[in-house]
Structure formats: C-alpha cells, structure tokens
C-alpha cells in the first residue's frame, strides 16, 4: 500500500497568533444574536414533530375500542434487540375478536427505534409514535405496559422517574 | 407375501429404484422432494380431491395428480417444471379465494402447509374482488377440539381418519360448492379416543386443540423426543416446550409402534396433573401432618435408620412406571442393604407365563407378524381402552388387508364392531378349557393375551396353548398393564419377588413406590419404618414416615421396554421436580451410601443390555425415529 504524506500547512506569523481566526468566529456568533432563535427550553418546551416523525413504538386502538393487536407475536420475533414481550390472551366475546394480547410490554431501554415491529405487524396495530424522549431514573419505569402503549404518551409532561 | 417388483423411475432428473405401483407422491416425500399436497396422508391414504399434487409425466398429455399416480418402469416425472408451477399456483389461488386472512392469530400459523405452499408456489395478491364466504369460526366440537369452518380446505383427511381408523364417522362434509363445510353429526360432539390426531392431520388451522389454543407460536417452542408413558405400547412423542412450560405432545412417526398416531389419553395426559397436586419435595411425617424437608436430610435420615437396624427385613416395591435403569439401581440397592429384597408390581402368574413365552419360539415379532397375518385373536383386553393406538393399526389391517379379528373378552369394546367373531367369555378358566377346541375350528395366526386375565388361568392351560401354538406356528404376544412391566420382567431374576410374595410376607421396613393397594397398605401398617414414593399428594399414605417424589414418565429419562420387547429412549421433558430429588437420583444416592458404585443411567443401561438378547448394547445404539409428519416442520428463517 502506498503511503501518502500529507503536506504540512505553511503557516505565517499572523496565523500563529490565532487572533484573526478567533475574531472571525466571534463575528459569526454575534450575527446569530440578531437572528430568529431555534433552541427550545427542553423539557418545559417541546417541539411538535412533523406527523411522519418516527419515534418510539406505540399501540393503536381500533374503532370499536379494542386494541388492534391480535398477539401474533411477529413484532416480538422480528425485534432485533428483543425489546417486546407478549402474552397471548383470549378475548371474552369470540364473535368480536378471538385473540388479544393479555400482556404487551416494550422495554424502551432496549428499543433501538428501528421500526421493524411496525413493518412486521400484519394488522397495523403498532406504529412509530412522535416520542423521542425516553429518559428515566430507573430501568423498570421505561418498560411500557399495554395500557400505556395504547395511550398517547408522546406529550408526556414529566420524565418518568 | 410376494415381493414387489423393483423398477427404475426418474423424478426431477434423479434416478430412483422403487417398488412397482408405489405412489409417486409417497416416493417424492421419502426422497425429500417437496410436492405440495393436502388430501394425501401416508397413514390415511389416497383420495385425490385436492388436486394440488399435480406433476408432469413424460408421455402424458396432461398433468397428473401424483398421489394416485403409480410408478411404472421408466417413468419420467417432473415436479418443478413450468406447467406444474403454473397449475399449482392456480390451484392454490382457488384454495385462497375464500380462505380467511387469519394467519396472525391462527394456531397453525408458522407450521401451516397452506402457508408454506403459498409462500413457495402461490401468489401474494388476490384477484378476487367479492366478499369472501363466511362460516362459523368458533365451534367447540369435542372435549379437545375447536372447529373453524372458514379455514377448512375440504381435504377430507379428518373425515377419512375418523371413518377408517378411529372407528367413528364423527366428522362429515355437507353441502355443495363453496358452501361445503365440515359438520359433526353425532350429537354435535366428537366421541372417539383419537380426536387430538385431527389437529395433527388437518393441513390448515380448521381443527385445533383446545389445550394448545393460543398458548404460543411454533417458532418459540423447543422440542424433546420422548415417549408416552400411559400404556405399555410406548408411543413415540415429541414434547413441545416454551421456556419450561410443556405445551403439547405430538406423535413421532414410528412404524413399529404408533405409526402416525397418538390417543387422547396419552396426548392430553400432560394436562392432567397440576403442579400443586403433586409431590415435588421430600416429605417427613411429624405426628399427624407432613412437613416439607430437604431431600438431603430426608435421605440421610432414611439411610441412618436403615443402617442402625441392619437386622431388619426390608421390602422394596418397584413401580411399573420406573425406567429400566431405576429398576437396575433398585436391584443393586436391595443387594447392598442387609436383609432387603426387591419386589416387582407384577403377579407371579404373569411372570411365569412371560418366562414360558420368552423361552418358546412363539413370541410375537411385532408389528411384522400382525401386518402379514390373516387372523388375530385378542383375549381379555379391550384394546380400545387399554392400548388405544394399537386399535388404529388393527382397524387399518381389517380395512386394508381384510384381517380376521377374533375377540374373546368379558367386556364390550369398540373393536367388537369390526371383529369377525366375538366370544363373550365370562369365566376365564372354562374359556381356556374350550380354547383348544375353538382353535381347532378357527385357524388363528396371532394371539394377543392381556396380563389382566393371566391370574385367572392356570399354568397348565397356558402350556397347552403353547403346544397348540407350536404345532400351528402361531405367534403369541402378552399385553401388559404397566408401562414398563416388560422391562421389569426382563430384569427379573432369582433375587426379585412378585407382588404376591410381597403381600404374603411381613417386613420391618417397607420402601414402596406408587399408590398403595389395599393389601400393600396392610404390609405398610405392620412395618416399623415405611417410606413411600408417590406421584400425587392424594397417593400419599398416612402411615408413611417419609415421602419421596416419584416423577411421572414425562419427567424421567432412561429407557422403557414396550410390551413387544422394543427398547426405547425416554427423555425428560418437564422439570417440575428439582434435580437431585428425582427418583433415579435419590435411589443412586441411597445406593452409593450403602455401596458406592457411581452408576449413571448410561452405565446402568449397558449392564442391563449385556444380560439381554434383544437390547441394543449402549444407550446411543437405541434406534430412534426423529421423523414427524411435515406439519410440524417449522419455518427456519430465524
Ligand atoms: S422499533 Fe425496533 S427495537 Fe423498537 S420495539 Fe420495534 S422492532 Fe424492537
Ligand atoms: S405484530 Fe402487530 S398484531 Fe402482531 S403482536 Fe405485534 S402489534 Fe400485535
Ligand atoms: S390455516 Fe394456515 S393459511 Fe389459513 S389462516 Fe391458518 S395459518 Fe393462515
Ligand atoms: S377440517 Fe382440516 S382435515 Fe378436515 S377437511 Fe377441513 S382441512 Fe381437511
Ligand atoms: S394429494 Fe393428490 S390430489 Fe390431494
């Protein structure tokens, strides 16, 4: 393999002082003081993500009020970090629905927000929500259970501790 | 039987030598060439209604259904050519016209032939623009089976299995065209003893079991190859586990034992026991109640008591669910404890007959003697109740080979309806007196005798029967009631006693495995020290000083010998009892305390096998079928 020797920059006296470069940098900073602000006071202030933003996964409720999920376990098996745990349950009225998840848990600490679960789901019961925040003081509190996954947790006020 | 002519055929450019007249589909299955099919099943036979198994044959103008295409010399068959793929795709499209999109919550999903075939040869869109037919989706049609009429592909496997092999025409197809559906005529309930097989043979999720319903998906499960321990036939099963939960048993295909089938008693037996009702730890009696104690300390105390009283007469009673290795270790234990003797849970009469049979040349070579026979006589057994899976074979033989079935029994059994002659024997001694006369009139090639009636008959009766058998080159098989009775009998030598001997002697200490009979209870009550091995808490006797857990066959590993002398491997599929507490380990600990030998299951088996003619030399040599019918092949993509 050929070795390439990078030429050393030929610095003059003014360059060695660094002062012109610092001044140039400060000029850029000062210019921004008079422009429109883009930073938010997180977590008090939240950015409303565009509708198609793909954050952490959530479950969807069908029109009849039951969760859409039929506990097929495809998302569980496809999930690369094994974040999903499902227990199958039977729905009380077989004429409405035969099968629902008795328990559905996503360990958000493990989820890598890859979206594979959404893609695998044959009944569109799981989708990526607008949430990207998942900070917490304990690992257990970010193991989201079925009831929470069915709610809109994207605008949760406080972080879960 | 005449040997079939060997011929050469060519399937997918493979030169094969097969018997003339073999079904091309069966040959392909045997060779691992996948040809989609629904209605054909090697155990149920050819029907030719699904039209999915089409293949191309050189020289034939149209495609042919391979299941009822029979091999002829020089036949050239193609199973993957373009016209075949096109036709298959078309047939599958028709199957899917009215098939619901249930895969996500269908119990068959993941091991479903329709899914697999569609994945391989079907198309992923539908051209059907109309509303699908709707049918009832949730009909509980039996104690174990749920029917979903929408999913049925009308292959009629279930109909033919019920009619031809289970002896109950309990499922039928009604109506015409796309309105056709399965229905249950008999009082809306399945009543045969083999309903679990419907879920196995159904190529879709139309018939599924209630026990396995919504328990798991196939890719989550692990399997263990083991045996059913419910009767002495020893059907080969696959136990399916999720984590440590045992969810279902399905048959392994073993032509010498259970073919493709299992009975409901064995298949759903795993759901019979509840963990809370079983003895899972050692128990010690203090005053009137039992306390759970650590095994080690219980064993220590038992050993100490036996050691301290070496003048005691100790009676050890084995249990017929024990493996060959357990019995071997028990024998060693009895040898090493001063004054101890081992007893088998088998009467001396049965033992005598068994010895007579074993030394004669008349012992049945199952299943070949029965398969090639024209007549079988069953004496004293309701095969349907005692060894149900054997009755499937008998039904098949009666149907296929016009076997003459003669039944002599004091009870009515379901097999009576297909028997060519039924003798209602009410008094066994007088029946055996008349038997020679009967056999002179009716030529019989095989006799199956139940051990249930042996105690009613004298040895001279049997000697006479054996004489007749020798002259008429008749084969005799003895059917046992305990699952490993044959294994115990094989190891029975001068050092062991019969159950009669046990009941007729008094002991200072008794080690009894299993639920106590009335006579045994007397023995136990009289003894000073009584240790019981029990499976269920309800089996525990109030007199027991210590109770050790006796595991069910699904928790055991080792070998069983079935009643026709076939040695088969048992593997532990459920782990409710802790390691170190299982009976074989407990016995080994006991034994090592008296005489440290360090036996393991493997070495024990080798020693047993060395003394037996027809036992494979080591455990690894025991032949085992790993074949299952294609429904339980899982997707292997992960
Ligand atoms: S987004 Fe990816 S990592 Fe997260 S639960 Fe779904 S499949 Fe698993
Ligand atoms: S893939 Fe969809 S239907 Fe299946 S378990 Fe996951 S969320 Fe439920
Ligand atoms: S029978 Fe097979 S194809 Fe039909 S819904 Fe069930 S898994 Fe899917
Ligand atoms: S229920 Fe199953 S086995 Fe019976 S006809 Fe329908 S698809 Fe075939
Ligand atoms: S398997 Fe040949 S027609 Fe069904």
Coordinates of N, CA, C and O in Angstrom, one line a residue, chain B residues 297-423:
Chain B
X297 N -31.5 -34.2 53.8 CA -31.6 -34.5 55.2 C -32.6 -35.7 55.3 O -32.4 -36.6 56.1
X298 N -33.6 -35.7 54.4 CA -34.6 -36.9 54.5 C -33.8 -38.2 54.1 O -33.9 -39.2 54.8
X299 N -33.0 -38.1 53.1 CA -32.2 -39.3 52.7 C -31.3 -39.7 53.8 O -31.2 -40.9 54.1
X300 N -30.6 -38.7 54.3 CA -29.7 -39.0 55.4 C -30.4 -39.8 56.5 O -29.9 -40.8 57.0
X301 N -31.6 -39.3 56.9 CA -32.3 -39.9 58.0 C -32.7 -41.3 57.6 O -32.7 -42.3 58.4
X302 N -33.2 -41.5 56.4 CA -33.6 -42.8 55.9 C -32.4 -43.8 56.0 O -32.5 -44.9 56.5
X303 N -31.3 -43.3 55.5 CA -30.1 -44.2 55.4 C -29.7 -44.5 56.9 O -29.4 -45.7 57.2
X304 N -29.7 -43.5 57.7 CA -29.3 -43.7 59.1 C -30.2 -44.7 59.8 O -29.7 -45.7 60.5
X305 N -31.5 -44.6 59.5 CA -32.4 -45.6 60.1 C -32.1 -47.0 59.6 O -32.1 -48.0 60.4
X306 N -31.9 -47.1 58.3 CA -31.7 -48.5 57.8 C -30.4 -49.0 58.2 O -30.2 -50.2 58.5
X307 N -29.4 -48.1 58.4 CA -28.0 -48.6 58.8 C -28.1 -49.0 60.3 O -27.5 -50.0 60.6
X308 N -28.8 -48.3 61.1 CA -28.9 -48.6 62.5 C -29.6 -49.9 62.8 O -29.3 -50.5 63.8
X309 N -30.4 -50.3 61.9 CA -31.2 -51.5 62.1 C -30.9 -52.6 61.1 O -31.7 -52.9 60.2
X310 N -29.7 -53.1 61.1 CA -29.3 -54.0 60.0 C -29.9 -55.4 60.1 O -29.7 -56.3 59.3
X311 N -30.6 -55.6 61.2 CA -31.3 -56.9 61.4 C -32.7 -56.9 60.7 O -33.3 -57.9 60.7
X312 N -33.1 -55.7 60.3 CA -34.4 -55.6 59.7 C -34.6 -56.4 58.5 O -33.7 -56.5 57.7
X313 N -35.8 -56.8 58.3 CA -36.2 -57.3 57.0 C -36.8 -56.1 56.2 O -37.8 -55.5 56.6
X314 N -36.2 -55.8 55.0 CA -36.7 -54.7 54.3 C -37.3 -55.1 53.0 O -36.8 -56.0 52.2
X315 N -38.5 -54.6 52.7 CA -39.2 -54.9 51.4 C -39.2 -53.7 50.6 O -39.7 -52.6 51.0
X316 N -38.7 -53.8 49.4 CA -38.7 -52.7 48.4 C -39.7 -53.1 47.3 O -39.5 -54.1 46.6
X317 N -40.7 -52.2 47.0 CA -41.6 -52.5 46.0 C -41.4 -51.5 44.8 O -41.5 -50.3 45.0
X318 N -41.1 -52.0 43.6 CA -40.9 -51.1 42.5 C -42.2 -50.6 41.9 O -43.3 -51.1 42.3
X319 N -42.2 -49.7 41.0 CA -43.4 -49.2 40.4 C -43.2 -49.4 38.9 O -42.2 -49.3 38.3
X320 N -44.4 -49.7 38.2 CA -44.2 -50.1 36.8 C -44.0 -48.9 35.9 O -43.7 -49.1 34.7
X321 N -43.9 -47.7 36.4 CA -43.6 -46.6 35.6 C -42.1 -46.3 35.7 O -41.6 -45.4 35.1
X322 N -41.3 -47.1 36.5 CA -39.9 -46.9 36.6 C -39.2 -47.3 35.4 O -39.5 -48.3 34.7
X323 N -38.1 -46.6 35.1 CA -37.3 -47.0 33.9 C -36.5 -48.2 34.2 O -36.3 -48.6 35.3
X324 N -36.0 -48.8 33.1 CA -35.1 -50.0 33.3 C -33.9 -49.7 34.2 O -33.5 -50.5 35.0
X325 N -33.4 -48.4 34.1 CA -32.2 -48.1 34.9 C -32.6 -48.0 36.4 O -31.9 -48.4 37.2
X326 N -33.8 -47.4 36.6 CA -34.3 -47.3 38.0 C -34.4 -48.7 38.6 O -34.0 -48.9 39.8
X327 N -34.9 -49.6 37.8 CA -35.1 -51.0 38.4 C -33.7 -51.6 38.6 O -33.5 -52.2 39.7
X328 N -32.8 -51.3 37.7 CA -31.4 -51.9 37.9 C -30.8 -51.3 39.2 O -30.2 -52.1 40.0
X329 N -31.0 -50.0 39.4 CA -30.4 -49.4 40.6 C -31.1 -50.0 41.9 O -30.5 -50.3 42.9
X330 N -32.4 -50.1 41.8 CA -33.2 -50.7 42.9 C -32.7 -52.1 43.2 O -32.5 -52.5 44.4
X331 N -32.4 -52.8 42.2 CA -31.9 -54.2 42.4 C -30.6 -54.2 43.2 O -30.3 -54.9 44.1
X332 N -29.7 -53.3 42.7 CA -28.4 -53.1 43.4 C -28.6 -52.7 44.8 O -27.9 -53.2 45.7
X333 N -29.5 -51.8 45.0 CA -29.8 -51.3 46.3 C -30.3 -52.5 47.3 O -29.8 -52.6 48.4
X334 N -31.2 -53.3 46.7 CA -31.7 -54.4 47.5 C -30.5 -55.3 47.9 O -30.5 -55.9 48.9
X335 N -29.6 -55.5 46.9 CA -28.5 -56.4 47.2 C -27.5 -55.8 48.2 O -27.0 -56.6 49.0
X336 N -27.4 -54.5 48.3 CA -26.4 -54.0 49.2 C -27.0 -53.7 50.6 O -26.2 -53.6 51.5
X337 N -28.3 -53.7 50.7 CA -28.8 -53.5 52.1 C -29.0 -54.9 52.7 O -29.7 -55.7 52.1
X338 N -28.5 -55.0 53.9 CA -28.7 -56.3 54.6 C -30.2 -56.6 54.8 O -30.9 -55.8 55.2
X339 N -30.6 -57.8 54.4 CA -31.9 -58.3 54.6 C -33.0 -57.7 53.7 O -34.2 -57.8 54.0
X340 N -32.6 -57.0 52.7 CA -33.5 -56.4 51.8 C -33.8 -57.2 50.6 O -33.0 -57.9 50.1
X341 N -35.1 -57.1 50.1 CA -35.4 -57.8 48.8 C -36.3 -56.9 48.0 O -37.1 -56.1 48.5
X342 N -36.1 -57.0 46.7 CA -36.9 -56.2 45.7 C -38.1 -57.0 45.2 O -38.0 -58.2 44.9
X343 N -39.2 -56.3 45.1 CA -40.4 -56.9 44.6 C -40.9 -56.2 43.4 O -40.8 -54.9 43.3
X344 N -41.4 -56.9 42.4 CA -42.0 -56.2 41.2 C -43.5 -56.1 41.4 O -44.1 -56.9 42.0
X345 N -44.1 -55.1 40.8 CA -45.5 -54.9 40.9 C -46.3 -55.8 40.0 O -47.2 -55.4 39.3
X346 N -45.8 -57.0 39.8 CA -46.4 -57.9 38.8 C -46.6 -59.3 39.5 O -45.8 -59.7 40.3
X347 N -47.7 -59.9 39.2 CA -48.0 -61.1 39.9 C -47.2 -62.3 39.4 O -46.7 -62.2 38.3
X348 N -47.0 -63.3 40.2 CA -46.1 -64.4 39.8 C -46.6 -65.1 38.6 O -45.9 -65.7 37.8
X349 N -47.9 -65.2 38.5 CA -48.5 -65.8 37.3 C -48.1 -65.2 36.0 O -47.7 -65.9 35.1
X350 N -48.1 -63.9 36.0 CA -47.7 -63.2 34.8 C -46.3 -63.5 34.5 O -45.9 -63.7 33.3
X351 N -45.5 -63.5 35.6 CA -44.0 -63.7 35.4 C -43.8 -65.1 34.8 O -43.0 -65.3 33.9
X352 N -44.5 -66.1 35.3 CA -44.4 -67.5 34.8 C -44.7 -67.6 33.3 O -44.0 -68.2 32.5
X353 N -45.8 -67.0 33.0 CA -46.3 -67.0 31.6 C -45.3 -66.3 30.7 O -44.9 -66.8 29.6
X354 N -44.8 -65.2 31.2 CA -43.8 -64.4 30.4 C -42.6 -65.3 30.2 O -42.0 -65.3 29.1
X355 N -42.1 -66.0 31.2 CA -40.9 -66.8 31.1 C -41.2 -67.9 30.0 O -40.3 -68.2 29.2
X356 N -42.3 -68.5 30.2 CA -42.7 -69.6 29.2 C -42.6 -69.1 27.8 O -42.1 -69.7 26.9
X357 N -43.2 -67.9 27.6 CA -43.3 -67.3 26.3 C -41.9 -67.0 25.7 O -41.6 -67.2 24.6
X358 N -41.1 -66.4 26.6 CA -39.8 -66.0 26.2 C -38.9 -67.1 25.8 O -38.1 -67.0 24.9
X359 N -39.1 -68.3 26.5 CA -38.2 -69.4 26.1 C -38.8 -70.2 24.9 O -38.1 -71.0 24.3
X360 N -40.0 -70.0 24.6 CA -40.6 -70.6 23.4 C -40.2 -69.8 22.2 O -39.7 -68.7 22.2
X361 N -40.5 -70.4 21.0 CA -40.2 -69.6 19.7 C -41.5 -68.9 19.3 O -41.6 -68.4 18.2
X362 N -42.5 -68.9 20.2 CA -43.8 -68.4 19.7 C -44.0 -67.0 20.0 O -45.0 -66.4 19.7
X363 N -42.9 -66.3 20.5 CA -43.1 -64.9 20.8 C -43.3 -64.0 19.6 O -42.7 -64.2 18.6
X364 N -44.3 -63.1 19.7 CA -44.6 -62.3 18.5 C -43.6 -61.3 18.2 O -43.0 -60.7 19.0
X365 N -43.3 -61.2 16.9 CA -42.4 -60.2 16.4 C -43.3 -59.0 15.9 O -43.7 -59.0 14.8
X366 N -43.6 -58.1 16.8 CA -44.5 -57.0 16.4 C -43.7 -55.9 15.7 O -42.6 -55.6 16.0
X367 N -44.3 -55.3 14.7 CA -45.7 -55.5 14.2 C -45.7 -56.4 13.0 O -46.8 -56.6 12.4
X368 N -44.5 -57.0 12.6 CA -44.5 -57.7 11.3 C -45.4 -58.9 11.3 O -46.0 -59.2 10.3
X369 N -45.4 -59.7 12.4 CA -46.3 -60.8 12.4 C -47.8 -60.5 12.2 O -48.5 -61.1 11.5
X370 N -48.2 -59.3 12.8 CA -49.6 -58.9 12.7 C -49.8 -58.3 11.3 O -50.8 -58.6 10.6
X371 N -48.8 -57.6 10.8 CA -49.0 -56.9 9.5 C -49.2 -58.0 8.4 O -49.9 -57.7 7.4
X372 N -48.5 -59.1 8.5 CA -48.6 -60.1 7.4 C -49.6 -61.2 7.7 O -49.6 -62.2 7.0
X373 N -50.3 -61.1 8.8 CA -51.2 -62.2 9.2 C -52.6 -62.1 8.5 O -52.9 -61.0 8.1
X374 N -53.3 -63.2 8.5 CA -54.6 -63.1 8.1 C -55.6 -63.1 9.2 O -56.8 -62.9 9.1
X375 N -55.1 -63.5 10.4 CA -56.0 -63.5 11.6 C -55.3 -63.2 12.9 O -54.1 -63.6 13.1
X376 N -56.0 -62.5 13.7 CA -55.5 -62.2 15.1 C -56.6 -62.4 16.1 O -57.8 -62.1 15.8
X377 N -56.2 -63.0 17.2 CA -57.2 -63.2 18.3 C -56.8 -62.4 19.5 O -55.6 -62.4 19.8
X378 N -57.7 -61.7 20.1 CA -57.4 -60.9 21.2 C -58.1 -61.5 22.4 O -59.3 -61.6 22.4
X379 N -57.4 -61.8 23.5 CA -58.0 -62.5 24.6 C -57.9 -61.6 25.8 O -56.9 -61.2 26.3
X380 N -59.1 -61.2 26.3 CA -59.2 -60.5 27.6 C -58.8 -59.0 27.6 O -58.6 -58.5 28.7
X381 N -58.7 -58.4 26.5 CA -58.3 -56.9 26.5 C -59.3 -56.1 25.7 O -59.6 -56.5 24.6
X382 N -59.7 -55.0 26.2 CA -60.4 -54.0 25.4 C -59.3 -53.1 24.8 O -58.9 -52.1 25.5
X383 N -58.8 -53.4 23.7 CA -57.6 -52.7 23.1 C -57.9 -51.2 23.0 O -57.1 -50.4 23.3
X384 N -59.2 -50.9 22.7 CA -59.6 -49.5 22.6 C -59.3 -48.7 23.8 O -59.1 -47.5 23.8
X385 N -59.5 -49.3 25.0 CA -59.3 -48.6 26.2 C -57.9 -48.7 26.8 O -57.3 -47.8 27.3
X386 N -57.3 -49.9 26.6 CA -56.0 -50.2 27.3 C -54.8 -49.7 26.4 O -53.9 -49.1 26.9
X387 N -54.9 -50.0 25.1 CA -53.8 -49.6 24.2 C -54.4 -49.0 23.0 O -54.3 -49.6 21.9
X388 N -55.0 -47.8 23.1 CA -55.8 -47.3 22.0 C -55.1 -47.3 20.7 O -55.7 -47.6 19.6
X389 N -53.8 -46.9 20.7 CA -53.2 -46.7 19.4 C -53.1 -48.0 18.6 O -53.1 -48.0 17.4
X390 N -53.0 -49.1 19.4 CA -52.9 -50.4 18.7 C -54.2 -50.7 18.0 O -54.2 -51.4 16.9
X391 N -55.3 -50.2 18.5 CA -56.6 -50.4 17.8 C -56.6 -49.7 16.4 O -57.3 -50.2 15.5
X392 N -55.9 -48.6 16.3 CA -55.9 -47.9 15.0 C -55.2 -48.9 13.9 O -55.7 -49.0 12.8
X393 N -54.1 -49.5 14.4 CA -53.5 -50.4 13.5 C -54.4 -51.6 13.1 O -54.5 -52.0 11.9
X394 N -55.1 -52.1 14.1 CA -56.0 -53.2 13.8 C -57.1 -52.8 12.9 O -57.4 -53.6 11.9
X395 N -57.6 -51.6 13.1 CA -58.7 -51.2 12.2 C -58.2 -51.0 10.7 O -58.8 -51.4 9.8
X396 N -56.9 -50.5 10.6 CA -56.4 -50.4 9.3 C -56.2 -51.7 8.6 O -56.5 -51.9 7.4
X397 N -55.7 -52.7 9.4 CA -55.5 -54.0 8.8 C -56.8 -54.7 8.4 O -56.8 -55.3 7.4
X398 N -57.8 -54.5 9.3 CA -59.1 -55.1 8.9 C -59.6 -54.5 7.6 O -60.1 -55.2 6.7
X399 N -59.4 -53.2 7.4 CA -59.9 -52.5 6.3 C -59.0 -52.8 5.0 O -59.5 -53.1 4.0
X400 N -57.7 -52.7 5.2 CA -56.8 -52.8 4.0 C -56.5 -54.3 3.7 O -56.5 -54.6 2.5
X401 N -56.3 -55.1 4.7 CA -55.8 -56.4 4.3 C -56.9 -57.5 4.8 O -56.5 -58.7 4.8
X402 N -58.1 -57.1 5.1 CA -59.1 -58.0 5.4 C -58.7 -58.9 6.5 O -58.9 -60.1 6.4
X403 N -58.1 -58.4 7.5 CA -57.6 -59.2 8.7 C -58.8 -59.8 9.4 O -59.8 -59.1 9.6
X404 N -58.7 -61.0 9.8 CA -59.8 -61.7 10.6 C -59.5 -61.4 12.0 O -58.6 -61.8 12.6
X405 N -60.4 -60.6 12.6 CA -60.2 -60.3 14.0 C -61.1 -61.0 14.9 O -62.3 -61.0 14.7
X406 N -60.6 -61.8 15.8 CA -61.4 -62.6 16.8 C -61.2 -62.0 18.2 O -60.1 -61.9 18.6
X407 N -62.3 -61.7 18.8 CA -62.1 -61.0 20.1 C -62.8 -61.9 21.2 O -64.0 -62.3 21.0
X408 N -62.1 -62.3 22.2 CA -62.6 -63.0 23.3 C -62.5 -62.1 24.6 O -61.4 -61.9 25.0
X409 N -63.6 -61.7 25.1 CA -63.5 -60.7 26.2 C -64.7 -60.8 27.0 O -65.8 -61.1 26.6
X410 N -64.6 -60.4 28.3 CA -65.8 -60.3 29.1 C -66.4 -58.9 29.1 O -67.5 -58.7 29.6
X411 N -65.7 -58.0 28.5 CA -66.2 -56.6 28.4 C -66.5 -56.3 26.9 O -65.9 -56.8 26.0
X412 N -67.5 -55.4 26.7 CA -67.8 -54.9 25.4 C -66.7 -53.8 25.0 O -66.4 -53.0 25.8
X413 N -66.2 -53.9 23.8 CA -65.3 -52.9 23.4 C -65.6 -52.4 22.0 O -66.4 -53.1 21.3
X414 N -65.1 -51.3 21.6 CA -65.5 -50.7 20.3 C -65.0 -51.5 19.2 O -65.6 -51.5 18.1
X415 N -63.9 -52.2 19.4 CA -63.4 -53.1 18.3 C -64.3 -54.2 17.9 O -64.2 -54.8 16.8
X416 N -65.2 -54.6 18.8 CA -66.2 -55.7 18.6 C -66.9 -55.5 17.2 O -67.2 -56.5 16.5
X417 N -67.1 -54.2 16.9 CA -67.9 -54.0 15.7 C -67.2 -54.4 14.4 O -67.9 -54.6 13.4
X418 N -65.9 -54.4 14.4 CA -65.2 -54.9 13.2 C -64.7 -56.3 13.3 O -64.0 -56.8 12.4
X419 N -64.9 -56.9 14.5 CA -64.4 -58.3 14.6 C -65.2 -59.3 13.8 O -66.4 -59.1 13.6
X420 N -64.6 -60.3 13.3 CA -65.3 -61.3 12.5 C -66.0 -62.2 13.5 O -66.9 -62.9 13.1
X421 N -65.5 -62.3 14.7 CA -66.1 -63.2 15.7 C -65.9 -62.6 17.1 O -64.7 -62.3 17.4
X422 N -66.9 -62.6 17.9 CA -66.7 -62.1 19.2 C -67.2 -63.2 20.2 O -68.3 -63.8 20.0
X423 N -66.3 -63.6 21.1 CA -66.6 -64.6 22.1 C -66.8 -63.9 23.4 O -65.9 -63.3 23.9

